[in-house]
Coordinates of C-alpha atoms in Angstrom, one line a residue:
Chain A
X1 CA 90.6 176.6 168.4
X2 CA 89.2 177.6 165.0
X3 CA 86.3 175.3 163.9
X4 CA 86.8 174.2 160.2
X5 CA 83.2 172.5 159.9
X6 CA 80.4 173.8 161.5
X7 CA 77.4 172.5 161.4
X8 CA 74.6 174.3 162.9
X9 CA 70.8 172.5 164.0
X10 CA 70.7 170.2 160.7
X11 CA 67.2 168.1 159.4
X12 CA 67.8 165.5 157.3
X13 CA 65.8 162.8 155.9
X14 CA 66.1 160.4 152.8
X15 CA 63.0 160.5 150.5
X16 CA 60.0 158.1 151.7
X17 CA 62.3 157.5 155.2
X18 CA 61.5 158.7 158.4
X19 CA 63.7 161.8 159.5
X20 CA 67.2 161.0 160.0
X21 CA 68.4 163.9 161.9
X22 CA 66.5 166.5 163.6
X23 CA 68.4 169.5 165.1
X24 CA 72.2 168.1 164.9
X25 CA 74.8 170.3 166.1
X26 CA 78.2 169.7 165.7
X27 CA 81.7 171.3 165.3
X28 CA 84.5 169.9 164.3
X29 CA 88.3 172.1 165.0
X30 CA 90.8 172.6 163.0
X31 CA 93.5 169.9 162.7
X32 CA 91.9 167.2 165.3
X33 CA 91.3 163.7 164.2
X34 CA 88.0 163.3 165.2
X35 CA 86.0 159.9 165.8
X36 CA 82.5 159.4 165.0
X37 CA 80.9 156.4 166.5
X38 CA 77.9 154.7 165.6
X39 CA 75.5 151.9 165.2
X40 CA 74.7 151.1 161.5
X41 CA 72.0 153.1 160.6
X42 CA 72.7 155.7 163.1
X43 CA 73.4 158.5 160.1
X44 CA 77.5 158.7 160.3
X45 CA 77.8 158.4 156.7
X46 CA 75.2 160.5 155.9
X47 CA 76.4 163.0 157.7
X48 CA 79.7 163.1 156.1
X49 CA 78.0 162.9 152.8
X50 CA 76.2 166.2 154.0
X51 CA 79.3 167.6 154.7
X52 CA 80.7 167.0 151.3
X53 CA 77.8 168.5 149.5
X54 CA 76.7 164.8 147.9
X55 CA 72.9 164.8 149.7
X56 CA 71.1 168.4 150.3
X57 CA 69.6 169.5 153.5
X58 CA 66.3 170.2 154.8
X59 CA 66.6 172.5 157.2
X60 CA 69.7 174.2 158.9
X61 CA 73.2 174.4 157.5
X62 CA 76.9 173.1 157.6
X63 CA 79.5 175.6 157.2
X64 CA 82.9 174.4 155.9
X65 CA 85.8 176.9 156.3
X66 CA 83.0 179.5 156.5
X67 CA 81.6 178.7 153.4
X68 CA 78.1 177.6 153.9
X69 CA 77.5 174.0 151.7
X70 CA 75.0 175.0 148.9
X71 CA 75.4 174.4 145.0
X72 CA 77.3 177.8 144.5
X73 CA 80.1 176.5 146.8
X74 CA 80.2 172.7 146.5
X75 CA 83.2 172.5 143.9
X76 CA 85.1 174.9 146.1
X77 CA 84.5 172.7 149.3
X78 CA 85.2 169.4 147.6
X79 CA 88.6 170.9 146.9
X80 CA 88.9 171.4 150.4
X81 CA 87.8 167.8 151.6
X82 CA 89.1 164.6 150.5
X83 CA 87.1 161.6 151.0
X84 CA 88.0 157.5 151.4
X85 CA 85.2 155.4 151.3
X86 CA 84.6 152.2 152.3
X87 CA 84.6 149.8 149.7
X88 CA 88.0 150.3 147.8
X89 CA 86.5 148.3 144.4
X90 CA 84.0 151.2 144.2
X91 CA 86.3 154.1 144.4
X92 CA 88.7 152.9 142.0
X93 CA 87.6 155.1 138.7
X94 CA 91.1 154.8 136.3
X95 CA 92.3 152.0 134.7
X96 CA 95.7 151.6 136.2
X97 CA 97.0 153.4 139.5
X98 CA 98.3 156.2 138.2
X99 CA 95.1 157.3 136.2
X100 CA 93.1 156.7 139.1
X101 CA 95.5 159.0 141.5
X102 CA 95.2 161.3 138.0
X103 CA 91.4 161.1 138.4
X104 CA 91.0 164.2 140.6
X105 CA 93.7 166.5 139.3
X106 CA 91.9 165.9 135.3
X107 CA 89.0 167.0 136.9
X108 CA 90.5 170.6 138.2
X109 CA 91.6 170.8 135.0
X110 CA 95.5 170.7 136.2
X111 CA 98.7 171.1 133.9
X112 CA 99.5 167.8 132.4
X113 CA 103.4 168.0 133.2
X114 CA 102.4 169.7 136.8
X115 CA 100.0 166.5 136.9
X116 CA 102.4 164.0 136.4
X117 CA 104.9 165.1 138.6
X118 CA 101.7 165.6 141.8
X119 CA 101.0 162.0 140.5
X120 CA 104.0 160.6 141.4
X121 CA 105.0 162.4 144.6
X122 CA 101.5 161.3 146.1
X123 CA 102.4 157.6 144.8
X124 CA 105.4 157.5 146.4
X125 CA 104.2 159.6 149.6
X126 CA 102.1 156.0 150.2
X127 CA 105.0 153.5 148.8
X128 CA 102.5 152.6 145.8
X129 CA 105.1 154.0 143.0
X130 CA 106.2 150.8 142.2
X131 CA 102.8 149.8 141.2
X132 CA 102.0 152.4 139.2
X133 CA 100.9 150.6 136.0
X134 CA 99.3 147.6 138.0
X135 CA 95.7 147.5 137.1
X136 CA 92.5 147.3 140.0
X137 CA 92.1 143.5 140.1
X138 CA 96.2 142.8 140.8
X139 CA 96.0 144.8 144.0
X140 CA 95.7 143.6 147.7
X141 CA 92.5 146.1 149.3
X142 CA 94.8 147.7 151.8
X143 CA 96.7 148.5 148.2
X144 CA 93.7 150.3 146.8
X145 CA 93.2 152.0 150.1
X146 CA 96.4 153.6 149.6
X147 CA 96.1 154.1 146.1
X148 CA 92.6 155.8 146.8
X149 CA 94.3 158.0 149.8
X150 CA 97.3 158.8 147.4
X151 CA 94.5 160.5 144.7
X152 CA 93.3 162.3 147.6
X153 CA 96.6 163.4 149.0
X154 CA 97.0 164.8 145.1
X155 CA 94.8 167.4 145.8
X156 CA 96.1 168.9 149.2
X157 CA 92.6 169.1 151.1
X158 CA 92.5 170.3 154.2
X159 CA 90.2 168.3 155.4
X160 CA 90.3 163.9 155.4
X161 CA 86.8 162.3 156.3
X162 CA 87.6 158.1 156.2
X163 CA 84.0 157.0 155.5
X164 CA 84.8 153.8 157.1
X165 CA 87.7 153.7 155.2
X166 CA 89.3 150.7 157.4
X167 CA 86.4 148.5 157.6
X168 CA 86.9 146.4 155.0
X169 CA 90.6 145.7 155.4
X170 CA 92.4 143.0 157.5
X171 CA 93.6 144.0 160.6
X172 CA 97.2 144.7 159.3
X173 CA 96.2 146.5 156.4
X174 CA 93.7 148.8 158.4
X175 CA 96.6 149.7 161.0
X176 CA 98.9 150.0 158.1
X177 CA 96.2 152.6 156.4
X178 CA 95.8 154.9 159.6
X179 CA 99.7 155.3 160.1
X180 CA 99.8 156.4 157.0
X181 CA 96.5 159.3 157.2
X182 CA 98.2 159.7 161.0
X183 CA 101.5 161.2 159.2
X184 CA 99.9 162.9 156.4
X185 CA 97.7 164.6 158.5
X186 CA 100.6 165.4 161.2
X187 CA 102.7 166.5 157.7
X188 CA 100.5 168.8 156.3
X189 CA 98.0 169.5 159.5
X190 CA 95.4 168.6 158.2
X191 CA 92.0 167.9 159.7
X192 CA 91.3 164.1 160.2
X193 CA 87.4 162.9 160.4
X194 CA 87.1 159.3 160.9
X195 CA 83.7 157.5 160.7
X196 CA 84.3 154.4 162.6
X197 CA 82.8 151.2 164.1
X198 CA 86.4 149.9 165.0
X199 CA 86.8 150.9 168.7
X200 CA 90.4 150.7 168.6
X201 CA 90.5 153.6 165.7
X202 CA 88.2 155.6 167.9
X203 CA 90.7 155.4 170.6
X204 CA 93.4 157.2 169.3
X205 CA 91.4 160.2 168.6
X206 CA 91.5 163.2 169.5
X207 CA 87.7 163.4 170.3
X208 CA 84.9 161.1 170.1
X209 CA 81.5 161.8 169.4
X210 CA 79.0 158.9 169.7
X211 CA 75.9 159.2 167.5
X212 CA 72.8 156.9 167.7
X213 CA 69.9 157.2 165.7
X214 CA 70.5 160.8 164.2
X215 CA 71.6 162.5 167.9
X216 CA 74.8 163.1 169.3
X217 CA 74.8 161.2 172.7
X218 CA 78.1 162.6 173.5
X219 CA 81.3 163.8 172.7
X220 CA 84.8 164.1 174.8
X221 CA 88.2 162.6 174.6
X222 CA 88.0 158.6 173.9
X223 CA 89.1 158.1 177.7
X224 CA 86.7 160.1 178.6
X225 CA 84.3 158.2 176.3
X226 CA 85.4 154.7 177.2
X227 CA 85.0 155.5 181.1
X228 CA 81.4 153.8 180.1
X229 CA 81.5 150.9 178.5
X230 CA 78.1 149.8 179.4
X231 CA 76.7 152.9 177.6
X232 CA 78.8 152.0 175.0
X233 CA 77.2 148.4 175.0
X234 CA 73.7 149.8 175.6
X235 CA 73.6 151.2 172.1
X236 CA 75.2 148.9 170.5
X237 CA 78.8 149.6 169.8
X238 CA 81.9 147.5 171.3
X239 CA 83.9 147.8 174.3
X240 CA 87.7 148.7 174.4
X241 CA 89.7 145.5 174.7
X242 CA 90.9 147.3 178.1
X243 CA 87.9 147.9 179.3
X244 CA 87.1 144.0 178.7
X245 CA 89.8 143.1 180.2
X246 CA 88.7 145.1 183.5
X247 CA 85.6 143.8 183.3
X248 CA 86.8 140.4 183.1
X249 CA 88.9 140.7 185.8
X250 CA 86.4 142.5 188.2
X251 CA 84.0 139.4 187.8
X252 CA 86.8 137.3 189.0
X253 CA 87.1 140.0 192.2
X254 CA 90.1 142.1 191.0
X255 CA 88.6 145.5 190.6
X256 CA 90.1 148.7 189.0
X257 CA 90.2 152.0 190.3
X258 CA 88.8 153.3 186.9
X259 CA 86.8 151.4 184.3
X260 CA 89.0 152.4 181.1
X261 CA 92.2 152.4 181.0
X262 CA 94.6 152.5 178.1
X263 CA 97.0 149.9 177.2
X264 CA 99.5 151.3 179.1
X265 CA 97.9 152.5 181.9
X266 CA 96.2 149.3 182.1
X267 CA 100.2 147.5 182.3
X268 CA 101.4 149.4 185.1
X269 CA 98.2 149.1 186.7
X270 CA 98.8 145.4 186.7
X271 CA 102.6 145.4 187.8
X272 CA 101.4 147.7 190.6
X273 CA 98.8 144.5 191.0
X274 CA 101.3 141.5 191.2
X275 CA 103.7 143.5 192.9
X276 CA 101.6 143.9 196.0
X277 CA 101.1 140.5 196.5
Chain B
X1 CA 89.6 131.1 128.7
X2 CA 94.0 131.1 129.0
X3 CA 95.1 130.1 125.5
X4 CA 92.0 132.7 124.2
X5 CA 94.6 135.2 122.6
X6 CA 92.0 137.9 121.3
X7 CA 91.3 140.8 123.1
X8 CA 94.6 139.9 125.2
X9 CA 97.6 142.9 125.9
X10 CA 101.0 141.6 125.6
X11 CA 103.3 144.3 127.2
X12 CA 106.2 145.0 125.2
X13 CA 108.5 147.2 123.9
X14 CA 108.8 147.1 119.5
X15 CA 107.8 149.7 117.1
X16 CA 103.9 148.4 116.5
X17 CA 104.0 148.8 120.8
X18 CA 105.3 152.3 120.3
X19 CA 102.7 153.5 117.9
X20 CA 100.1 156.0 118.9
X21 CA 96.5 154.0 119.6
X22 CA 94.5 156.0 117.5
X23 CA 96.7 155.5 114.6
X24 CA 96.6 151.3 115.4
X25 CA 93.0 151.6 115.3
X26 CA 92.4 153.5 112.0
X27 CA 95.4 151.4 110.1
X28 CA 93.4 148.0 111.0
X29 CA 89.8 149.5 110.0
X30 CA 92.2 150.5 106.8
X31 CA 93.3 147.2 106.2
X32 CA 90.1 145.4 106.3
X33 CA 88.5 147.5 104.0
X34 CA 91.5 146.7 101.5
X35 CA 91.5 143.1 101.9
X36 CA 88.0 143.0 100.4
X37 CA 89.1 144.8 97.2
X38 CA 92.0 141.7 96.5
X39 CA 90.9 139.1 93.9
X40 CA 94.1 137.6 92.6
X41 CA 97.0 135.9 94.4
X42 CA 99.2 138.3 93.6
X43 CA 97.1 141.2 95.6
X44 CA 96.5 138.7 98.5
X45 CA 100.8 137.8 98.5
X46 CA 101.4 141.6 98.8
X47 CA 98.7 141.8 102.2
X48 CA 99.9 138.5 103.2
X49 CA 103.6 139.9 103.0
X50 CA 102.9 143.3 104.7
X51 CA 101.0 141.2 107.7
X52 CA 104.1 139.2 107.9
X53 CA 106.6 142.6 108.2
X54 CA 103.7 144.0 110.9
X55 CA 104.1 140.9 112.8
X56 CA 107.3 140.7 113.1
X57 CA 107.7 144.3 114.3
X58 CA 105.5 143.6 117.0
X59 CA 108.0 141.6 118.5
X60 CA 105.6 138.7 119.4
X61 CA 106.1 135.1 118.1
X62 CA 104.4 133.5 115.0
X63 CA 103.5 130.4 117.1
X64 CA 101.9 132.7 119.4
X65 CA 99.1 133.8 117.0
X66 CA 98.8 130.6 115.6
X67 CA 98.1 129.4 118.9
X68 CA 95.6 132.1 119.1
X69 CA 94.0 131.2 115.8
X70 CA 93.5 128.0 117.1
X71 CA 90.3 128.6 118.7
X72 CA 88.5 130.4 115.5
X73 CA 89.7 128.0 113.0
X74 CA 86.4 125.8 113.1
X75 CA 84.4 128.8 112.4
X76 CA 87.2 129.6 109.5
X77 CA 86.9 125.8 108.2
X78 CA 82.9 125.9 108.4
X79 CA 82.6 129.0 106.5
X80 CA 85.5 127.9 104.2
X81 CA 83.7 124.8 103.1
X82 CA 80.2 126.4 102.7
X83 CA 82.2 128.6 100.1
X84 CA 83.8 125.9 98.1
X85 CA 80.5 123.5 98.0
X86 CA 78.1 125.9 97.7
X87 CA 79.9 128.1 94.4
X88 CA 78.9 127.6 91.0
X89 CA 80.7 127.9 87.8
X90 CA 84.3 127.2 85.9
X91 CA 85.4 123.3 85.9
X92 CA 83.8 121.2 87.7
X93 CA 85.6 118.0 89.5
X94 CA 82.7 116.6 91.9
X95 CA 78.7 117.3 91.8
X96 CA 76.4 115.6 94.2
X97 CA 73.1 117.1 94.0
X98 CA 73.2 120.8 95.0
X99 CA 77.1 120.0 96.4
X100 CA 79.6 120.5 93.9
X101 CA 83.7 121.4 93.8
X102 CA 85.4 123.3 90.5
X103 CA 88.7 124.9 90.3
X104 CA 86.8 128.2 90.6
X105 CA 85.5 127.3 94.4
X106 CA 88.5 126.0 95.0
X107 CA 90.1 129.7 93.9
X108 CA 87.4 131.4 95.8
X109 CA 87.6 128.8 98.9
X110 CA 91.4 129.9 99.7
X111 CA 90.5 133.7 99.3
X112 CA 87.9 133.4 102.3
X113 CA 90.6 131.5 104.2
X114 CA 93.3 134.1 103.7
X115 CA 90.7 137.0 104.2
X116 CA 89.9 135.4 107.4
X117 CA 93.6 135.2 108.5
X118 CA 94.5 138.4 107.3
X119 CA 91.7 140.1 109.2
X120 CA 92.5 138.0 112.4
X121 CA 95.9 138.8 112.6
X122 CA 95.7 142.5 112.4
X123 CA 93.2 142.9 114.9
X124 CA 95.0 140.2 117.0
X125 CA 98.3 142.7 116.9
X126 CA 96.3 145.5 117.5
X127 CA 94.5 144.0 120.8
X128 CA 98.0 142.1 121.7
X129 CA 100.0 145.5 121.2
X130 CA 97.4 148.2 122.7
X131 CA 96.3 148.1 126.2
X132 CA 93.0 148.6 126.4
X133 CA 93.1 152.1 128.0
X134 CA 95.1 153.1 125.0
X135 CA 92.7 151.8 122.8
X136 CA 89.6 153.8 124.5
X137 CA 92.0 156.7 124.2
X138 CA 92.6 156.1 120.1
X139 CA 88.4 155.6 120.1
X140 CA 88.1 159.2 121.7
X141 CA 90.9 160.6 119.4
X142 CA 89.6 159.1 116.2
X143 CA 86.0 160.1 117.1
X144 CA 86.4 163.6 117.8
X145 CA 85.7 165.1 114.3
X146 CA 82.0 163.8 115.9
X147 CA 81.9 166.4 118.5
X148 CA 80.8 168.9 115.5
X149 CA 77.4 167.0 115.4
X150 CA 77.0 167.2 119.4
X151 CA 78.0 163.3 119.7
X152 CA 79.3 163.0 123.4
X153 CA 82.8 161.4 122.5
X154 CA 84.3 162.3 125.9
X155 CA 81.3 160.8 128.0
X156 CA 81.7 157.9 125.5
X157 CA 85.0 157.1 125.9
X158 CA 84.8 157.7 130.2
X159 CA 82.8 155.1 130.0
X160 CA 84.6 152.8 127.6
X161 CA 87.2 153.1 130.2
X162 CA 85.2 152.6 133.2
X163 CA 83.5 149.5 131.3
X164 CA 87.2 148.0 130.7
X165 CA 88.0 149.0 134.5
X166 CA 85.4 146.9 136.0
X167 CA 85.4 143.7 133.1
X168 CA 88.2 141.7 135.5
X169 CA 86.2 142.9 138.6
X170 CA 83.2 141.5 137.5
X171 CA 84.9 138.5 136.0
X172 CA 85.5 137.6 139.7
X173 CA 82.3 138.4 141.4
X174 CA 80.8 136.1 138.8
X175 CA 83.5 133.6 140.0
X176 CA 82.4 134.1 143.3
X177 CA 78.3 134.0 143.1
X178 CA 78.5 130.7 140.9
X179 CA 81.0 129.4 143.8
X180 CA 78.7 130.1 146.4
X181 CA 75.4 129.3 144.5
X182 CA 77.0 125.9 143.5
X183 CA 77.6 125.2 147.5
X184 CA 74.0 126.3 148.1
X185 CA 73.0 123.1 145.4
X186 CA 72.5 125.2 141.9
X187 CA 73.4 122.7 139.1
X188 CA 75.3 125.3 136.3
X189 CA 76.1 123.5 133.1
X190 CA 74.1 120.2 133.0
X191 CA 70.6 119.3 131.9
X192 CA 68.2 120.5 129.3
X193 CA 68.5 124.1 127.8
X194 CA 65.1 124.9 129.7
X195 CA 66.7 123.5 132.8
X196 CA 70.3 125.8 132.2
X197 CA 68.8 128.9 131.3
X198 CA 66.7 128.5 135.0
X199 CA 69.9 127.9 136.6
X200 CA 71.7 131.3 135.2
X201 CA 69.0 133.1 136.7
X202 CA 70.4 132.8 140.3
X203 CA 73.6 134.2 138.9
X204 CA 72.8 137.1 136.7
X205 CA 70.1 138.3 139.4
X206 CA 72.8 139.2 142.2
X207 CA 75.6 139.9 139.0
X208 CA 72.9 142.7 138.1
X209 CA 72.3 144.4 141.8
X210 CA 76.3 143.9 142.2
X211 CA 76.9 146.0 139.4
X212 CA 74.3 148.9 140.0
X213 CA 75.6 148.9 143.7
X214 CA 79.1 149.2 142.0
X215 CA 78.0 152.3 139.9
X216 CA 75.9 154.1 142.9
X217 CA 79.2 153.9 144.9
X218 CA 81.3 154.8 141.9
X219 CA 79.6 157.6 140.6
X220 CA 79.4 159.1 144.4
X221 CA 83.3 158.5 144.7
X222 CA 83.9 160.3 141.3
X223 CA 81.3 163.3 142.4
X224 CA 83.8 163.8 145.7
X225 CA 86.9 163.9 143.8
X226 CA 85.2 166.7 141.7
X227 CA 83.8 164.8 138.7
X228 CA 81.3 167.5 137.0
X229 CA 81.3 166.8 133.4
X230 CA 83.4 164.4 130.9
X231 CA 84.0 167.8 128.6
X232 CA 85.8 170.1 131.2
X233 CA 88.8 168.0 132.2
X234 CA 92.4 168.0 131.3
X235 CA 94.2 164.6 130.3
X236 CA 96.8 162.6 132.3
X237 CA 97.8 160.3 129.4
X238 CA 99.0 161.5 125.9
X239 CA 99.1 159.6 123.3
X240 CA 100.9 161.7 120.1
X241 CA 101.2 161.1 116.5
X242 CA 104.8 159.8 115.6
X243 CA 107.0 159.7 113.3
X244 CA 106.6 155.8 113.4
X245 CA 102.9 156.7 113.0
X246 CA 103.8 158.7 109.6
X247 CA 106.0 156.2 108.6
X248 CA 103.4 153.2 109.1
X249 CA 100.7 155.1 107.2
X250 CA 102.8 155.5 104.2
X251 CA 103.7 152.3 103.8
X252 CA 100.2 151.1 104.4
X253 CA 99.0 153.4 101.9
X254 CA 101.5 151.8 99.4
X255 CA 100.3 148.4 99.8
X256 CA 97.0 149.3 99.0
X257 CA 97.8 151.5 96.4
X258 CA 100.1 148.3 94.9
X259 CA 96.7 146.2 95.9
X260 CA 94.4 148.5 93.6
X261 CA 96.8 148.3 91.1
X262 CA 97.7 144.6 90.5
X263 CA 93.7 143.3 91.6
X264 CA 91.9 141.7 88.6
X265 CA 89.6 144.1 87.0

């Protein structure tokens, strides 16, 4: 598979903070939804940030569809990347809905009729037409979620990073939020990066990788992943409500053949259970 | 803060709601600046009349501005009486020491109080009509000829509209912080002045970091979405000079040409 971000033996640190990252390697493919686990603090968002050309490198270098992240490229790889962050007051720039969603195409300078007519495809491509004229403090934060993934769908990336995009919402709005990214992405195959301290989003990725303080401690498939939840644990990060479950039910002398198990595994492997005795 | 009309946007639908905001903002500047040249009833019937015809073509209801005077009128009734006690000259009715009434303050007494309407209403259609977007929008349109002296009009109005933006957001975090400040045993709103102004301090401190926090975020959000510069960006919202604008101008222009005309010399 074709990796659309590369990022090759990256040193990072903020100014007057000790070094963040220190040889990171890290590839992400083309058109996976990919999990990035973490502790706070353990450099997730910086690392996106990186990625998006908002904080320059010390050493090394990220390359995003081959095009290495330095000032001569940035505009042409933040056309390529669209990015939801997490608080949805703070990335709410227009007025109404439909300037914010406008936001991005004004900036490249697009053709006001072709604008108008991207504006309201994306609205409606998230059911947020209807509220088009609605103003930031009338709307719900799952709604400015949307609205803020509609502005980004404007722009066709190629590329969705969800800086903890879901963390704010309630639990509803944040499963609400991922259907949604899950069909654009399938719609338009894009590539799906999802910075995440909600185990359940990290389970239906395609990979995980589990960072912790500025090193990759792994990466795999989430079941592969969640076949340790006391590593999970050890550094800080929660447990699959499967794996919980397991654990659980081992204390109580019922013990699993594997420690993770998805949900439906996990039924069957319970029928099985009762049905034996 | 509810029955506070100014600086409130009705939506609507009439021919002032129609108009283009840049022509909106330069009629009421326009306005004002004739009012002060009236001096005789006659000058001050034809503004009061052409008001009257502008509020009725906004469509909103005369006992809705009144009700939206309401909350200015003691400043209108203060500066009102300073006028008539405090002028001198033509008959006089009543002295008392410095204090006195004549037909003259009496004259000049009702002028402020008309002036005072007449500049209230037009800025109350003009907020009640304009949303407030549109109204950054007319500031960028009217202030362009400033471009030619380097003045950054497009960074200004960006943040006009970003200031409006965030006025209901931070309406409610300060809703919020008092809330929780209160629970924590801050007194707001009782006690000495020295005693207040201590008391603001724990709400005004977190009001401040909230809001640079706010800009640090925003400012990152706008730099990902491709935000460079204010100059080099094309515009979703249009807002063009109409016919109605044309129309509106001329008949403004009228007025105060009839105003010039007929004033006292």
């Amino acid at each position: 598979m074709k990796d659309i971000i590369q990022i090759q033996n990256i040193s990072f640190n903020y100014s007057n903070q000790p070094r963040l990252f220190d040889g990171l390697s890290l590839d992400v493919h083309q058109g996976e939804w990919l999990a990035l686990i973490g502790q706070n603090g353990s450099g997730k968002s910086t690392l996106a940030r990186l990625i998006d050309g908002l904080n320059v490198l010390t050493k090394g270098q990220i390359l995003v569809a081959g095009m290495p992240v330095n000032d001569a490229n940035v505009l042409k790889i933040r056309n390529k990347i669209g990015m939801v962050f997490q608080n949805p007051e703070d990335q709410f720039v227009g007025a109404t809905v439909e300037d914010d969603v406008a936001f991005g195409l004004e900036n490249r300078q697009v053709d006001r009729q072709k604008m108008h007519d991207i504006v309201k495809q994306s609205l409606k491509s998230v059911n947020m037409w209807e509220f088009r004229d609605r103003i930031p403090a009338n709307l719900s934060g799952g709604q400015k979620q949307r609205v803020a993934i509609a502005g980004i769908i404007a722009l066709s990336p190629e590329i969705i990073i969800l800086d903890e995009a879901t963390s704010m919402l309630d639990p509803r709005g944040r499963q609400d939020i991922l259907n949604l990214v899950r069909q654009i992405k399938e719609k338009n195959h894009l590539t799906v990066i999802s910075i995440t301290h909600d185990i359940d989003e990290a389970a239906g990725a395609d990979r995980v990788v589990i960072i912790n303080k500025g090193q990759k401690i792994d990466e795999d498939t989430p079941a592969q992943i969640f076949k340790h939840p006391k590593r999970l644990e050890q550094i800080g990060l929660d447990v699959p409500y499967t794996s919980q479950l397991i654990a659980a039910l081992s204390k109580r002398s019922v013990h699993a053949a594997k420690e993770y198990l998805n949900s439906e595994e996990l039924i069957t492997w319970i029928k099985q259970l009762v049905s034996t005795t | 803060m509810n029955n506070f009309l100014f600086g409130r946007y009705l939506p609507g639908n009439s021919w002032i709601h129609q108009m283009s905001p840049q022509s909106k903002l330069t009629l009421s500047f326009y306005f004002v600046v004739v009012i002060f040249f009236a001096n005789n009833l006659a000058s001050y019937g034809a503004l009061a009349a052409l008001i009257i015809v502008v509020v009725l073509l906004s469509g909103v209801s005369i006992t809705f501005f009144l009700k939206g005077i309401r909350p200015l009128i003691w400043l209108i009734i203060f500066t009102v009486s300073l006028q008539i006690l405090f002028s001198a000259g033509g008959h006089v009715f009543w002295q008392w020491g410095p204090f006195s009434i004549s037909d003259l303050s009496l004259i000049n007494g009702g002028y402020i109080f008309i002036r005072f309407l007449l500049i209230i209403m037009i800025s109350t259609v003009l907020t009640l009509t304009t949303t407030p977007l549109a109204i950054a929008d007319g500031v960028q349109t009217v202030l362009k000829p400033l471009k030619k002296i380097h003045f950054p009009v497009d960074t200004l109005a960006l943040m006009l509209s970003i200031a409006l933006r965030f006025v209901p957001t931070l309406m409610d975090e300060m809703g919020t912080i008092l809330n929780a400040q209160r629970s924590r045993g801050v007194d707001f709103g009782s006690g000495s002045l020295k005693h207040r102004v201590q008391a603001a301090v724990p709400l005004l401190v977190p009001l401040f970091t909230g809001a640079i926090n706010h800009a640090e975020n925003l400012s990152t959000a706008m730099e990902a979405r491709g935000f460079s510069d204010s100059e080099h960006r094309s515009k979703y919202r249009v807002y063009r000079w109409q016919g109605k604008d044309t129309i509106s101008w001329l008949a403004f222009l009228a007025v105060g040409g009839l105003v010039l005309w007929i004033r006292k010399h």
